């Protein structure tokens, strides 16, 4: 069982490969602007006023269609849509920024207890459908299905998490969502939790 500090890295998932990140695992670095001659006096002024890049928020000039960053998204979990001994929850990512961005593939997910320890293994990817790029205008959402067998039916060992960590595709920083969906399976032959790829909307 992994420490919570490692969850953000383990939650880095997408549709590319068996367990790697879509487009690689490195953090996003915007392309460098074209070199433009600048007078020496202007360079001195810029040097005294330039912000620290490491602590500056993403530039609003980033092109539309660029992938969504964690800080631009809100995560939520919809109501259970039960069926045939299954529990099915939509995990929703909503664009809270003022620009259009995209998500593609699988989000990362992990259940945590009150002390921040992970409960059970990472969810498995459902290979039922291929990934699509979902374009999110401000205020729009994409969702992935979180599905598992009801512990009361399957007999799997179960516990009740307090939090669901959700990591957007290709991102390292997770979002925390209070978990109100009851018990989840954490061990045993029927303990698998599955995630689908992100699709447009907020759920079925």
XYZ file of C-alpha atoms in Angstrom:
204
model
C 0.000 0.000 0.000
C 1.486 3.300 -1.103
C 1.942 6.532 0.792
C -0.293 9.417 -0.231
C 2.745 11.466 -1.299
C 3.339 9.023 -4.158
C -0.235 9.033 -5.417
C 0.049 12.047 -7.658
C 2.812 10.349 -9.652
C 1.031 6.988 -9.755
C -2.170 8.680 -10.809
C -0.533 10.017 -13.993
C -2.454 8.110 -16.655
C -3.842 8.393 -20.143
C -4.623 6.272 -23.141
C -1.111 5.862 -24.460
C 0.482 2.496 -23.730
C -0.175 0.073 -20.933
C 0.695 2.392 -18.052
C 2.541 5.391 -19.432
C 1.280 8.915 -19.770
C -0.252 10.272 -22.949
C 2.389 12.285 -24.731
C 5.046 11.394 -22.169
C 5.221 11.978 -18.446
C 7.036 15.294 -18.363
C 5.374 18.449 -17.084
C 4.117 20.847 -19.741
C 6.621 23.434 -20.924
C 5.325 26.098 -23.351
C 7.259 26.659 -26.554
C 9.891 29.376 -26.359
C 8.922 32.609 -28.177
C 10.849 33.610 -31.292
C 13.934 35.670 -30.589
C 13.294 39.415 -31.112
C 16.030 42.072 -30.767
C 15.474 44.150 -27.631
C 17.254 47.416 -26.781
C 19.667 47.092 -23.887
C 17.703 49.615 -21.824
C 14.534 47.553 -22.242
C 16.411 44.393 -21.265
C 17.511 46.053 -18.016
C 13.913 47.006 -17.237
C 12.710 43.488 -17.996
C 15.375 41.954 -15.779
C 14.178 44.001 -12.818
C 10.482 43.270 -13.312
C 10.330 39.755 -14.814
C 8.269 37.345 -12.689
C 9.612 34.094 -11.357
C 8.542 31.561 -14.022
C 8.327 28.715 -11.510
C 5.611 30.485 -9.534
C 3.703 32.183 -12.345
C 0.283 30.897 -13.383
C -0.104 29.574 -16.965
C -0.170 32.387 -19.495
C -3.622 33.381 -20.793
C -2.017 33.540 -24.235
C -1.750 29.741 -24.413
C -3.523 28.530 -27.578
C -7.068 27.183 -27.490
C -7.139 23.397 -27.597
C -4.066 23.011 -25.359
C -4.529 20.302 -22.738
C -6.250 21.184 -19.489
C -4.067 21.650 -16.409
C -5.071 20.457 -12.955
C -5.472 24.040 -11.707
C -8.006 24.682 -14.481
C -10.274 21.779 -13.559
C -12.748 20.829 -10.862
C -13.396 17.154 -10.083
C -16.679 15.742 -8.826
C -18.389 12.369 -8.531
C -21.969 11.891 -9.706
C -24.641 9.627 -8.273
C -24.403 5.862 -8.404
C -26.190 4.242 -11.345
C -26.453 0.645 -10.070
C -27.115 -2.386 -12.191
C -26.613 -6.178 -12.089
C -24.701 -6.100 -8.818
C -22.495 -3.261 -10.045
C -21.905 0.250 -8.753
C -21.281 2.829 -11.451
C -20.182 6.379 -10.686
C -19.348 9.153 -13.182
C -16.080 10.899 -12.320
C -16.443 14.377 -13.812
C -13.804 16.947 -14.761
C -15.118 20.468 -15.411
C -13.170 23.300 -17.019
C -13.198 26.208 -14.561
C -10.779 28.385 -16.528
C -11.564 31.104 -19.052
C -9.965 29.301 -21.974
C -10.772 26.245 -24.069
C -8.607 23.196 -23.353
C -8.638 19.443 -23.943
C -8.509 16.155 -22.051
C -7.798 12.737 -23.525
C -7.658 9.215 -22.149
C -7.972 7.907 -18.608
C -7.902 9.968 -15.427
C -5.985 8.636 -12.466
C -7.939 7.640 -9.362
C -7.210 6.369 -5.856
C -9.301 5.904 -2.726
C -7.890 7.316 0.526
C -8.758 6.838 4.166
C -8.929 9.652 6.725
C -5.164 9.520 7.310
C -4.405 9.839 3.599
C -3.374 6.206 3.009
C -4.433 4.549 -0.237
C -7.091 1.878 0.044
C -6.813 -0.982 -2.412
C -4.899 -1.076 -5.701
C -5.126 1.495 -8.469
C -8.226 1.089 -10.660
C -7.783 -0.925 -13.838
C -8.382 0.582 -17.254
C -11.463 -0.633 -19.078
C -10.419 -1.422 -22.640
C -13.976 -1.296 -23.962
C -13.455 1.864 -26.024
C -10.541 3.856 -27.391
C -9.598 7.329 -26.204
C -10.932 10.470 -27.826
C -9.803 14.058 -27.436
C -12.520 15.977 -25.594
C -12.515 19.736 -26.113
C -13.755 21.625 -23.063
C -14.919 25.192 -23.466
C -15.113 27.134 -20.181
C -17.731 25.509 -17.971
C -17.938 22.271 -19.997
C -17.234 18.779 -18.615
C -15.944 15.331 -19.456
C -16.577 12.165 -17.472
C -15.121 8.690 -16.950
C -16.991 5.727 -15.485
C -15.792 4.291 -12.159
C -17.245 0.784 -11.807
C -16.936 -2.110 -9.370
C -18.953 -5.047 -8.051
C -20.972 -4.334 -4.924
C -19.039 -5.859 -2.002
C -22.307 -7.149 -0.532
C -22.764 -9.244 -3.684
C -19.172 -10.155 -4.517
C -18.000 -10.924 -1.001
C -14.815 -8.899 -1.478
C -13.198 -7.296 1.549
C -14.453 -3.716 1.653
C -13.928 -0.453 3.466
C -15.294 3.088 3.290
C -12.938 5.765 1.922
C -13.152 9.425 2.850
C -11.583 10.812 -0.328
C -11.195 10.022 -4.011
C -8.051 11.412 -5.621
C -8.559 12.258 -9.286
C -5.617 13.130 -11.537
C -6.353 14.569 -14.999
C -4.613 12.851 -17.935
C -0.946 13.817 -18.339
C -0.963 15.809 -15.086
C 0.906 15.080 -11.852
C -1.164 17.072 -9.367
C -4.394 15.385 -8.212
C -7.748 16.833 -7.234
C -9.409 15.720 -3.989
C -13.102 14.817 -3.932
C -14.997 13.810 -0.764
C -16.197 10.227 -1.246
C -19.856 9.664 -0.326
C -20.428 6.474 -2.336
C -20.173 4.049 0.586
C -17.998 0.948 0.787
C -15.570 -0.046 -1.952
C -13.783 -3.378 -2.494
C -10.113 -3.361 -1.529
C -9.007 -7.025 -1.701
C -10.167 -10.422 -2.852
C -10.927 -12.019 -6.205
C -13.788 -9.622 -6.947
C -12.131 -6.426 -5.785
C -11.289 -4.881 -9.168
C -12.265 -1.248 -9.681
C -12.353 -0.141 -13.328
C -12.153 3.220 -15.098
C -13.271 4.103 -18.607
C -11.819 6.775 -20.887
C -13.084 10.343 -20.644
C -16.015 11.254 -22.882
C -17.979 14.540 -23.228
C -20.650 15.404 -20.669
C -21.313 14.681 -17.013
C -22.455 11.061 -17.127
C -24.894 8.604 -18.670
